[in-house]
Short mmCIF file of C-alpha atoms in Angstrom, two decimals:
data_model
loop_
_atom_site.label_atom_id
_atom_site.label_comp_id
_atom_site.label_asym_id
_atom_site.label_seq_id
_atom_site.Cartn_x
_atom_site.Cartn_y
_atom_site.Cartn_z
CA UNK K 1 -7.11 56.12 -45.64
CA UNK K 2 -7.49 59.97 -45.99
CA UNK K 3 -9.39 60.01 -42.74
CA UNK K 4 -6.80 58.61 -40.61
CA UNK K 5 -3.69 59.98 -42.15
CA UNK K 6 -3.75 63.44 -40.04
CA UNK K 7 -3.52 60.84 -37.49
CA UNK K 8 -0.20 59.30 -38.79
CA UNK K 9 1.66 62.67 -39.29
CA UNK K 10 2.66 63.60 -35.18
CA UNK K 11 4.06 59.81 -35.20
CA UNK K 12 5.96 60.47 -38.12
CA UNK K 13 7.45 63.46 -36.74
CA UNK K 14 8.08 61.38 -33.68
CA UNK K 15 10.46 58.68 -35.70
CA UNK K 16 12.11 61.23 -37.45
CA UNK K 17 13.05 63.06 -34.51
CA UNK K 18 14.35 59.89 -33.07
CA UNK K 19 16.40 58.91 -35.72
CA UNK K 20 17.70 62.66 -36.28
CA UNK K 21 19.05 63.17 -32.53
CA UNK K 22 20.19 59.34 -32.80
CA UNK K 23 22.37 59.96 -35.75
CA UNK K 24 23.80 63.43 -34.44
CA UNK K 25 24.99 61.83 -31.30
CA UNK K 26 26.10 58.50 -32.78
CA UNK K 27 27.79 60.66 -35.49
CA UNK K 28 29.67 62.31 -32.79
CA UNK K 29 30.76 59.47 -30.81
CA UNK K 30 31.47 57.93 -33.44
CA UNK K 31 34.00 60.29 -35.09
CA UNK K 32 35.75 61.10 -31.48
CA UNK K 33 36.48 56.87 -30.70
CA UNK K 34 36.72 56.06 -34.21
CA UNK K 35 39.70 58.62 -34.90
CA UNK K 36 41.47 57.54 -31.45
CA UNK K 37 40.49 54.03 -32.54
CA UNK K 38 43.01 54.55 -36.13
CA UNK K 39 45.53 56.50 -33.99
CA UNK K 40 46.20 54.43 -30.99
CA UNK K 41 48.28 51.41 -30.64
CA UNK K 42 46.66 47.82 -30.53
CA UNK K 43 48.07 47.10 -27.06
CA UNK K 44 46.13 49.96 -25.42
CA UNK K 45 43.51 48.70 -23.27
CA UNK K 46 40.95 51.50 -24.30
CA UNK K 47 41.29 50.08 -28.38
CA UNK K 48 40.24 46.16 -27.07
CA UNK K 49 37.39 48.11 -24.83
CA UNK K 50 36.19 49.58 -28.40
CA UNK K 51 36.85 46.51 -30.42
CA UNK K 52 34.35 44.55 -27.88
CA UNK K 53 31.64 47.28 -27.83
CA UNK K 54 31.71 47.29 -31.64
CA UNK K 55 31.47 43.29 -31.72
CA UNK K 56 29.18 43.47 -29.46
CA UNK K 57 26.63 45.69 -31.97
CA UNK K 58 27.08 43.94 -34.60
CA UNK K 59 26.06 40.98 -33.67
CA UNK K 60 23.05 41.27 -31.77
CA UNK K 61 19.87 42.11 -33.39
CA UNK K 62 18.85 45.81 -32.71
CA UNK K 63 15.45 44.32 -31.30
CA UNK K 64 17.95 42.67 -28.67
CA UNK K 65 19.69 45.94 -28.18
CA UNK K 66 16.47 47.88 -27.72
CA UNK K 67 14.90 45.36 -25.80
CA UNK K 68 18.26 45.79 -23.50
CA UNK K 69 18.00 49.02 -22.72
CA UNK K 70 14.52 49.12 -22.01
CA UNK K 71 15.02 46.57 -19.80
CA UNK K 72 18.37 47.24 -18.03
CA UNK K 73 18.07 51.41 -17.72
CA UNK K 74 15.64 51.21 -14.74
CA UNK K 75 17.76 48.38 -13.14
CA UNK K 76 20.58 51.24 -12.83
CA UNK K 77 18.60 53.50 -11.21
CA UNK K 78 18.08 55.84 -14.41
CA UNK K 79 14.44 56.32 -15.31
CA UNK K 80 14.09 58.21 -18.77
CA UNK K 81 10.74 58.60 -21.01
CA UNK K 82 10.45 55.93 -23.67
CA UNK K 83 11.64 58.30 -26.53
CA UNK K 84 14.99 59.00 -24.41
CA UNK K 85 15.30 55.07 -24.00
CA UNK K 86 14.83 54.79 -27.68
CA UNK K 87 17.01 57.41 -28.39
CA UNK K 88 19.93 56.00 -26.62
CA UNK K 89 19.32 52.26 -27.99
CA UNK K 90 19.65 53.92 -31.37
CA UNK K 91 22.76 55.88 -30.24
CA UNK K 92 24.15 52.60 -29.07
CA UNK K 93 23.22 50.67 -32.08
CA UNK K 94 24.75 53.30 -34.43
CA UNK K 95 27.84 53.96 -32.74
CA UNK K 96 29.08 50.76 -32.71
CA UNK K 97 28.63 51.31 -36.56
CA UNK K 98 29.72 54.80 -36.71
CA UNK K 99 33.23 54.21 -35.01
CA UNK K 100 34.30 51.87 -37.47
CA UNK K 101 33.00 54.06 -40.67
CA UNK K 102 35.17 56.94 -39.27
CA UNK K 103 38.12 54.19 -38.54
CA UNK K 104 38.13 52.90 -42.02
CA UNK K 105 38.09 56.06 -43.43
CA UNK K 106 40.81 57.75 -40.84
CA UNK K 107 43.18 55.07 -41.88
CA UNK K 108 42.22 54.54 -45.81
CA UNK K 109 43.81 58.31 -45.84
CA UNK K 110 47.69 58.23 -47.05
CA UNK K 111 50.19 58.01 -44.15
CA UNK K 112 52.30 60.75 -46.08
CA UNK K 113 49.45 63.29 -45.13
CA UNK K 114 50.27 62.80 -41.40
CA UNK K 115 54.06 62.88 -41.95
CA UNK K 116 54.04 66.01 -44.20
CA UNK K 117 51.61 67.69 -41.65
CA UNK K 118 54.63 66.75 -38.98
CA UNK K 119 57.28 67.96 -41.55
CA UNK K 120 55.57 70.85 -41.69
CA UNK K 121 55.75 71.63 -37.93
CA UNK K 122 51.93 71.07 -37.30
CA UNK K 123 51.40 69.41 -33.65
CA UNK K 124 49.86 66.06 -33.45
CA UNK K 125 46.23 67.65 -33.21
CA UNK K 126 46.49 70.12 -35.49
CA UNK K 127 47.47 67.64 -38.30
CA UNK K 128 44.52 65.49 -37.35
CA UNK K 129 41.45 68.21 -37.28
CA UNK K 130 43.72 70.30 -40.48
CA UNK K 131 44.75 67.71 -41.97
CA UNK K 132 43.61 64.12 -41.95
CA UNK K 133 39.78 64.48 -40.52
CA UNK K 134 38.50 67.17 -43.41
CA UNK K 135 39.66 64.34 -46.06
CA UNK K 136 38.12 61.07 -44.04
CA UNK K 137 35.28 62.95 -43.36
CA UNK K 138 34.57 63.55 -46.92
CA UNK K 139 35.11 59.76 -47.20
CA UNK K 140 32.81 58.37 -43.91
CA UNK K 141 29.67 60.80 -45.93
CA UNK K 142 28.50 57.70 -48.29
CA UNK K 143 28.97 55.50 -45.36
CA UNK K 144 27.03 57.68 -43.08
CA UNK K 145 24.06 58.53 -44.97
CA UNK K 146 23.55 54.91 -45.38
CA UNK K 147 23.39 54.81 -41.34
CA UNK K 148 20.63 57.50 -41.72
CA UNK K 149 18.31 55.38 -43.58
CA UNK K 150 19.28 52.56 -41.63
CA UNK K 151 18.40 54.22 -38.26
CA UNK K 152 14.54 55.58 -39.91
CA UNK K 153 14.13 51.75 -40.58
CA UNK K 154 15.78 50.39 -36.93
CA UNK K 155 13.30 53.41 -35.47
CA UNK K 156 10.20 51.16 -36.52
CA UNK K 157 11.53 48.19 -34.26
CA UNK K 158 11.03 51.31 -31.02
CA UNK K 159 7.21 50.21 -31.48
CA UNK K 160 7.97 47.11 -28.80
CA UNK K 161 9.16 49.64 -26.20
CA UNK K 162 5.64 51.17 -26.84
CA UNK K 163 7.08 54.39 -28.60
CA UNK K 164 4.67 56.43 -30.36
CA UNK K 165 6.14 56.25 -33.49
CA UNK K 166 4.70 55.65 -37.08
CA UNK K 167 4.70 51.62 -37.12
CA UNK K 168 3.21 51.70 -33.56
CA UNK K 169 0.45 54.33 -34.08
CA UNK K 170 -0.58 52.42 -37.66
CA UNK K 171 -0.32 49.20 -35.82
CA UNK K 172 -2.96 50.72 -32.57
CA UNK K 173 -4.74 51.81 -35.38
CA UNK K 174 -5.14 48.89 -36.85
CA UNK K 175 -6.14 47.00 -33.61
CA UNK K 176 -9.18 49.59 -33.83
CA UNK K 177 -10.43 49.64 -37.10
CA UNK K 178 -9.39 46.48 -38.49
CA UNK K 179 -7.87 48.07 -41.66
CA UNK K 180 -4.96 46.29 -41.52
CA UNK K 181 -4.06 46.48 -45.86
CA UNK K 182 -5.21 50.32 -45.72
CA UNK K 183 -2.98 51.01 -42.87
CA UNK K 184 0.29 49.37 -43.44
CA UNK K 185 0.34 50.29 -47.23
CA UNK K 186 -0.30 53.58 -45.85
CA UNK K 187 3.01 53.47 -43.72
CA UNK K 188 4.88 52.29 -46.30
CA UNK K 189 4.01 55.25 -48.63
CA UNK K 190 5.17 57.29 -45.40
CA UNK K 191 8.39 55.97 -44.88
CA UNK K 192 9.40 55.53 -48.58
CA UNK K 193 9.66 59.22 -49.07
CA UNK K 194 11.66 59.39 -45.83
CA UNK K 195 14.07 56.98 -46.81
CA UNK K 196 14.49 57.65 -50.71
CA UNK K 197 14.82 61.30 -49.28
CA UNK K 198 17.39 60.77 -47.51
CA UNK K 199 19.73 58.78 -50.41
CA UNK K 200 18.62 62.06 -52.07
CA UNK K 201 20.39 63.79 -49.70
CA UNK K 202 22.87 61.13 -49.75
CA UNK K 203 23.53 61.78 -53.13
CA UNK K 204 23.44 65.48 -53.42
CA UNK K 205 25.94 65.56 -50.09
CA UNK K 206 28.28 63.20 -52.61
CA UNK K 207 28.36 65.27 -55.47
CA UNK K 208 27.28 68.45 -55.43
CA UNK K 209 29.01 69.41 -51.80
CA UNK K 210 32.06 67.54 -51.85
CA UNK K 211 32.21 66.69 -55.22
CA UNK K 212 33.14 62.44 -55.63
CA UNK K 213 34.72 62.41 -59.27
CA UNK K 214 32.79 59.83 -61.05
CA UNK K 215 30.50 58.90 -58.62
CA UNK K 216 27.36 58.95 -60.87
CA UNK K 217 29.42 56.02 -62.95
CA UNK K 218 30.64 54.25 -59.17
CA UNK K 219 27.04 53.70 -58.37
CA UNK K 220 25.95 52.04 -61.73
CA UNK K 221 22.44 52.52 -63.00
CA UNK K 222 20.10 54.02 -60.32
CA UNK H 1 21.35 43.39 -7.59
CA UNK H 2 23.83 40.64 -6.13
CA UNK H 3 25.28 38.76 -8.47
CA UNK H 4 24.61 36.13 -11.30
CA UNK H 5 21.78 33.54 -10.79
CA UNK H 6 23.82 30.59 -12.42
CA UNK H 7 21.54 27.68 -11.96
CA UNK H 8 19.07 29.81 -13.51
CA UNK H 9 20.97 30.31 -16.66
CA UNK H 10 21.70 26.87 -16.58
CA UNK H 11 17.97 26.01 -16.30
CA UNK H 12 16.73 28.02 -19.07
CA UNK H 13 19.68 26.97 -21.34
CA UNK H 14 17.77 24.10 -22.87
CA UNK H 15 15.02 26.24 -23.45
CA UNK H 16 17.57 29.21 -25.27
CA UNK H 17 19.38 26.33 -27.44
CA UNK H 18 16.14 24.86 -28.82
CA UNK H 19 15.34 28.60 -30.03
CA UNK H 20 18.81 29.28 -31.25
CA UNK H 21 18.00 26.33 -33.55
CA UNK H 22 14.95 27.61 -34.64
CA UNK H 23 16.84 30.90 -35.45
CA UNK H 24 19.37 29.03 -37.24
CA UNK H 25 16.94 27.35 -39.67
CA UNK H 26 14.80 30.36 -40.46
CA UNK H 27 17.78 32.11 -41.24
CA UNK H 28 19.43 29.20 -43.53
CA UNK H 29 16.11 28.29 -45.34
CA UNK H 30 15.61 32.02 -46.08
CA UNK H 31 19.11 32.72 -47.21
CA UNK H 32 18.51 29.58 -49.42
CA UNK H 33 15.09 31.13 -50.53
CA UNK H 34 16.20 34.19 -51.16
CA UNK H 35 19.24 33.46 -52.79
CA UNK H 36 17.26 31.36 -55.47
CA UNK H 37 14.74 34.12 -56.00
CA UNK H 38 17.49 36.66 -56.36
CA UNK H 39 18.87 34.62 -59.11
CA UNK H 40 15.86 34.23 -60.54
CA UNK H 41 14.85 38.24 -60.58
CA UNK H 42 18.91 39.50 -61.27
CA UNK H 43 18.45 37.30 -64.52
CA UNK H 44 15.03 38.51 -65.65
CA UNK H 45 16.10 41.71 -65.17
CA UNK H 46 19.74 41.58 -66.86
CA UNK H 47 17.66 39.62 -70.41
CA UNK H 48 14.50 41.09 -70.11
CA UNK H 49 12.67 44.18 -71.24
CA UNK H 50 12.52 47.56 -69.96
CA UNK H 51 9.34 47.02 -68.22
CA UNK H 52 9.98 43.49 -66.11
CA UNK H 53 13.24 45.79 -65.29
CA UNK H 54 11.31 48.19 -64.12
CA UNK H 55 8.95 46.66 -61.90
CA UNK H 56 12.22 44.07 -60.50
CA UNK H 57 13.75 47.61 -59.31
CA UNK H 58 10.58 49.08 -57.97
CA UNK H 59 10.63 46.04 -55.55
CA UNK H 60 14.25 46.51 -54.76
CA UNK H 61 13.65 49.83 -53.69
CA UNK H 62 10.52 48.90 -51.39
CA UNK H 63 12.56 46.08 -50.02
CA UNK H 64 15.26 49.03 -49.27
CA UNK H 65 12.94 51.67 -48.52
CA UNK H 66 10.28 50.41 -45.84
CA UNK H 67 11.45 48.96 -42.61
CA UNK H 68 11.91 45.26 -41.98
CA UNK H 69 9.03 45.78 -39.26
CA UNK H 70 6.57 47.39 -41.21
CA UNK H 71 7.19 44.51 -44.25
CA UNK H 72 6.92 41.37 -41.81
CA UNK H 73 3.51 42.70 -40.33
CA UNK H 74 2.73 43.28 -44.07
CA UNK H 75 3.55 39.40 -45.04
CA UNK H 76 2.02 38.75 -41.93
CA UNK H 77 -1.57 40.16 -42.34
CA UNK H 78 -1.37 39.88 -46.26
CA UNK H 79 -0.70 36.04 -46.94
CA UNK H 80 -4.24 34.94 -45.13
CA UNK H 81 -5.60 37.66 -47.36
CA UNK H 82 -4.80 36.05 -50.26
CA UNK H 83 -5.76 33.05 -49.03
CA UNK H 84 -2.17 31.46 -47.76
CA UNK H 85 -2.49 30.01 -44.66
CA UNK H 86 1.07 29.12 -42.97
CA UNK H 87 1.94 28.39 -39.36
CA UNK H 88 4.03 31.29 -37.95
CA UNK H 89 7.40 29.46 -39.10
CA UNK H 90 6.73 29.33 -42.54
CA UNK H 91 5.18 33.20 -42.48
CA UNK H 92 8.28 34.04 -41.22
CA UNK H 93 10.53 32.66 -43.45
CA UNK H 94 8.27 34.13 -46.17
CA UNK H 95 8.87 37.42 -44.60
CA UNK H 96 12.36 37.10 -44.51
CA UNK H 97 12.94 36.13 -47.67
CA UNK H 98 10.99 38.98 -49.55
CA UNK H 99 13.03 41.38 -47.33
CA UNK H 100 16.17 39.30 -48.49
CA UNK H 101 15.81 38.68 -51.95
CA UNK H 102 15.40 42.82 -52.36
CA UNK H 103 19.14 42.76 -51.21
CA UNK H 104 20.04 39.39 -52.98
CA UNK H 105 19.11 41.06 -56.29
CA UNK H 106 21.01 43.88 -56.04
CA UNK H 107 24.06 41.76 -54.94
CA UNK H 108 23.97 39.60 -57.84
CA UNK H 109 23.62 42.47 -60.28
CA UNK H 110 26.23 44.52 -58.76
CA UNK H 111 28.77 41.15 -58.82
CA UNK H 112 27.89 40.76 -62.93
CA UNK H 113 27.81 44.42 -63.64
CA UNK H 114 31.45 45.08 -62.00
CA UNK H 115 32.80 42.65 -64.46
CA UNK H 116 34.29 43.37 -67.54
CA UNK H 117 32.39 44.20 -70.16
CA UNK H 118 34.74 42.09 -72.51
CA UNK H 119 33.25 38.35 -70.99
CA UNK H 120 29.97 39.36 -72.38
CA UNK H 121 30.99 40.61 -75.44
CA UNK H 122 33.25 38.10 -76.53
CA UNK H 123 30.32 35.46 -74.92
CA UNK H 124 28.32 36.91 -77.67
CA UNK H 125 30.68 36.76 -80.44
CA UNK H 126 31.07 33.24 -80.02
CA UNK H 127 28.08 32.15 -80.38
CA UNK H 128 26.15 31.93 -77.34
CA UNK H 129 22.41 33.47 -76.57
CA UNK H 130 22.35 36.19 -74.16
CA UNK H 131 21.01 33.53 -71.29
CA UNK H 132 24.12 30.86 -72.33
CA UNK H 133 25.97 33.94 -71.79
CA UNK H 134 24.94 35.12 -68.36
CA UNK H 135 24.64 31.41 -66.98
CA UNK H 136 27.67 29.60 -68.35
CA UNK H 137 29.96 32.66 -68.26
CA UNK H 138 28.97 35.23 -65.91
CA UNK H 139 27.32 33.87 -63.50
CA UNK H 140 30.48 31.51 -62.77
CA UNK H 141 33.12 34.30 -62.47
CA UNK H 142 30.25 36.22 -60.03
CA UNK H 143 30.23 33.57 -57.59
CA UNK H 144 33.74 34.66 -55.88
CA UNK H 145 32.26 38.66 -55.75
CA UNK H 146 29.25 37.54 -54.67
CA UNK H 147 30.46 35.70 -51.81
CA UNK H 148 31.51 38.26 -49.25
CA UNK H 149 28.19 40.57 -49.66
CA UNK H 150 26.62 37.54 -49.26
CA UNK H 151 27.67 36.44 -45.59
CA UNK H 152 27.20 39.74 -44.74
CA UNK H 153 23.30 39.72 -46.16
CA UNK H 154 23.04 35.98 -43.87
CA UNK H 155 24.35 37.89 -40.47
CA UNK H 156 21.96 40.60 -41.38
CA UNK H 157 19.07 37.93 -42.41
CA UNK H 158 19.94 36.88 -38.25
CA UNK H 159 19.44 39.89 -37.00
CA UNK H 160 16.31 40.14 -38.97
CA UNK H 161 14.98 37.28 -37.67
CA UNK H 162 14.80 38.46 -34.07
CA UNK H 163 12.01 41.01 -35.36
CA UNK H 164 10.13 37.83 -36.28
CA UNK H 165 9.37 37.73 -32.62
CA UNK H 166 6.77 40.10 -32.89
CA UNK H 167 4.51 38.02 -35.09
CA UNK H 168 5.06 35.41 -32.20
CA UNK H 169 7.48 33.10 -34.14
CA UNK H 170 9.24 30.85 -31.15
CA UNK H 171 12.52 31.90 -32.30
CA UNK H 172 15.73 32.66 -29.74
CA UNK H 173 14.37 36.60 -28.95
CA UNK H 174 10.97 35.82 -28.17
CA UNK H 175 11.66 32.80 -26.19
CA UNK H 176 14.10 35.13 -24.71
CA UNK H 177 11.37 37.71 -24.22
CA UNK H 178 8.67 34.97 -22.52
CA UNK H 179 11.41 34.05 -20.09
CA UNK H 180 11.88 37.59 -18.78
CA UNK H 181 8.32 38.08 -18.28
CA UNK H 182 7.55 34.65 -16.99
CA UNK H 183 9.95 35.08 -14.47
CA UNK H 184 11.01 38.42 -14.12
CA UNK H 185 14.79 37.91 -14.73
CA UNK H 186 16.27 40.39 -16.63
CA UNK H 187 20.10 40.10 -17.13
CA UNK H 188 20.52 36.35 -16.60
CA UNK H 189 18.18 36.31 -19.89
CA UNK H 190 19.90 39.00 -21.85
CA UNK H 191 23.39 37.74 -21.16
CA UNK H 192 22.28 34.51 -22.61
CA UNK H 193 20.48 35.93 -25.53
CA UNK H 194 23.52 37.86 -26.18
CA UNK H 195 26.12 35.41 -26.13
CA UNK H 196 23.82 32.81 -28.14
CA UNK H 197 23.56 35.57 -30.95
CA UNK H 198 27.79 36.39 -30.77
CA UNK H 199 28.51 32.45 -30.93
CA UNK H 200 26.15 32.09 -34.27
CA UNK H 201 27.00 35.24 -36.06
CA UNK H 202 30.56 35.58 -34.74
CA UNK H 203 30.88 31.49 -36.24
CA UNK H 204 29.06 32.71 -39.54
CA UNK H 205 31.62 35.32 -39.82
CA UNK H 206 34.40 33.17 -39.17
CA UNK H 207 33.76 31.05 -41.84
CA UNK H 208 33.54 33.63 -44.54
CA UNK H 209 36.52 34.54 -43.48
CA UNK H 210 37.94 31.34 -44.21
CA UNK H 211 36.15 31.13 -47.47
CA UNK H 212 37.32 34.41 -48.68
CA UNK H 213 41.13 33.46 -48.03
CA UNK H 214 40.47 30.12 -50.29
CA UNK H 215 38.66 31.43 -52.96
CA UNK H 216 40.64 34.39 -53.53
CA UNK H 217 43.90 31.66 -53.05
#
């Protein structure tokens, strides 16, 4: 176990980088179309366009998803490196999630903050990004740190698109040494920091930086 | 690319439907599995000690904490270990259910802890053990909070059991997979695969929908 585990720590960089960029650019999509998404009218054509991309992601499997891109990128003509493909599928995956976090949370904010902002002589914009975003955003954090850990775990499925990433290089190990119980409890002890690290983060994003009244009570016993 | 091969979807549709069955009862048994051992591991660790708590939430947090993946290759290379030998339909549903019941626990407890604190108490006061108390009177007024987490922990079992392709379980994404390579179709196949998956989880969600409005009626 202490002789291969130098091996396991450039593949663990590898699915943290992958789930890092993933998140950044699924955060970002998903705060642009999810903000239209709360502001524009059900009969516009781009809101059923969303509606159908988000149904679409949530219910197909990721492996599906992954599988998808792998498969269907070439066909179009764009060749990428496996960690670009598996970037993307992520991207896809958590964007579908990601617009309707930063929906919910656009529209669980007051409708007297937009029409005060308006009162107030603040253009449509301004009253979003002044206004309404800095107290959804504060909102979509619990929501979006889940998506983090989510998207270390969904990384692990990458390993059927051959990606060099923890579960693949423990699983190649273990196809060479035969120390299958060594290696995958191994992997588990690798990912469990990652992922109880980031609810730490979670956490200390929720009360210490934007300060959730109560929150320590909200989330029971842990 | 020109257009759809149609007779080839239609060909391989018997094929697809035969594996969207098999999907459909790995998922039910293991929601049914893990339900029951849920139930069983919420209660022992609502009456019992601090330690049996203890080790109930260590589990909950490696169910949480280490990706479905890595824990299906771990039921997968662990159960002939200990001297379980299962066909691959069976190892999955194993798998999936000790990645559900993680979840199923903390649904349960979650349902019983956000009620009021009053239905134990007064439980108590008249009479009834601590076990009378969570069975006959909590447990009853979870059910309806328990319900909606709980449809939503079945789509998710789904989606989890594509991954049981990779331990070569003949379930809709692996036939799905052998298709593509057999014959080197890629869309036809992922169009079905995709629409298979929307009809069972879109239906799933449909009726929790329903069964939300009527029990909260």
């Amino acid at each position: 176990m202490i002789k291969v585990f130098p091996k396991l720590l450039p593949p663990l960089w590898v699915t943290i980088e992958v789930s890092a960029i993933s998140l950044v650019l699924a955060m970002m999509i998903g705060l642009s179309c999810g903000t239209a998404r709360a502001f524009l009218t059900r009969r516009n054509p781009l809101v059923w366009v969303m509606d159908a991309y988000v149904g679409l992601v949530r219910c197909t499997p990721i492996i599906v998803q992954i599988y998808a891109a792998y498969l269907l990128l070439p066909k179009t003509g764009i060749r990428l490196d496996v960690f670009w493909v598996g970037v993307i599928a992520l991207t896809f995956n958590s964007a579908g999630y990601q617009i309707e976090i930063a929906r919910a949370a656009v529209q669980s904010i007051d409708k007297g903050q937009g029409e005060a902002a308006a009162a107030l002589g603040l253009r449509w914009w301004h009253a979003v990004r002044l206004v309404i975003l800095p107290q959804a955003i504060k909102r979509m954090i619990p929501a979006v740190t889940n998506e983090m850990s989510h998207l270390i775990k969904a990384s692990a499925v990458l390993s059927v698109i051959t990606l060099f990433e923890l579960h693949k290089a423990a699983n190649s190990l273990q196809a060479t040494s035969f120390k299958f119980v060594e290696l995958l409890t191994l992997q588990a002890l690798l990912y469990l920091p990652l992922i109880l690290g980031a609810s730490r983060i979670a956490r200390y994003l929720e009360t210490d930086v934007f300060g959730f009244e109560g929150k320590r009570d909200a989330q029971g016993t842990r | 690319m020109d257009g759809l091969d149609l007779q080839f979807m239609i060909d391989i549709l018997p094929d697809m439907l035969l594996a969207a069955w098999v999907t459909v009862k790995l998922s039910v048994l293991t929601i049914i599995f893990s339900v029951a051992l849920g139930v069983v591991l919420a209660s022992w660790k609502l009456l019992g000690g601090k330690l049996a708590g203890g080790l109930i939430q260590a589990f909950v947090e490696f169910t949480r904490g280490v990706p479905q993946l890595v824990q299906i290759s771990i039921i997968y290379f662990a159960l002939p270990r200990v001297g379980l030998t299962l066909d691959e339909f069976w190892t999955g549903v194993t798998a999936l259910t000790f990645v559900g019941a993680g979840y199923a626990v903390e649904i349960i407890r979650g349902a019983v802890d956000s009620l009021d604190k009053g239905q134990r108490e007064n439980a108590l006061a008249l009479g009834l053990s601590e076990m009378q108390a969570l069975f006959l009177v909590l447990y009853p007024q979870a059910v309806r909070r328990v319900l909606p987490p709980l449809t939503n922990e079945l789509a998710n079992v789904i989606k989890a059991s594509a991954l049981l392709s990779v331990i070569s379980v003949n379930e809709l994404t692996k036939v799905a997979n052998d298709l593509i390579f057999e014959y080197f179709v890629v869309i036809e196949v992922l169009i079905e695969l995709t629409v298979l998956y929307i009809v069972i989880i879109g239906s799933l969600l449909w009726v929790s929908r329903i069964l939300e409005k009527r029990t909260r009626a």
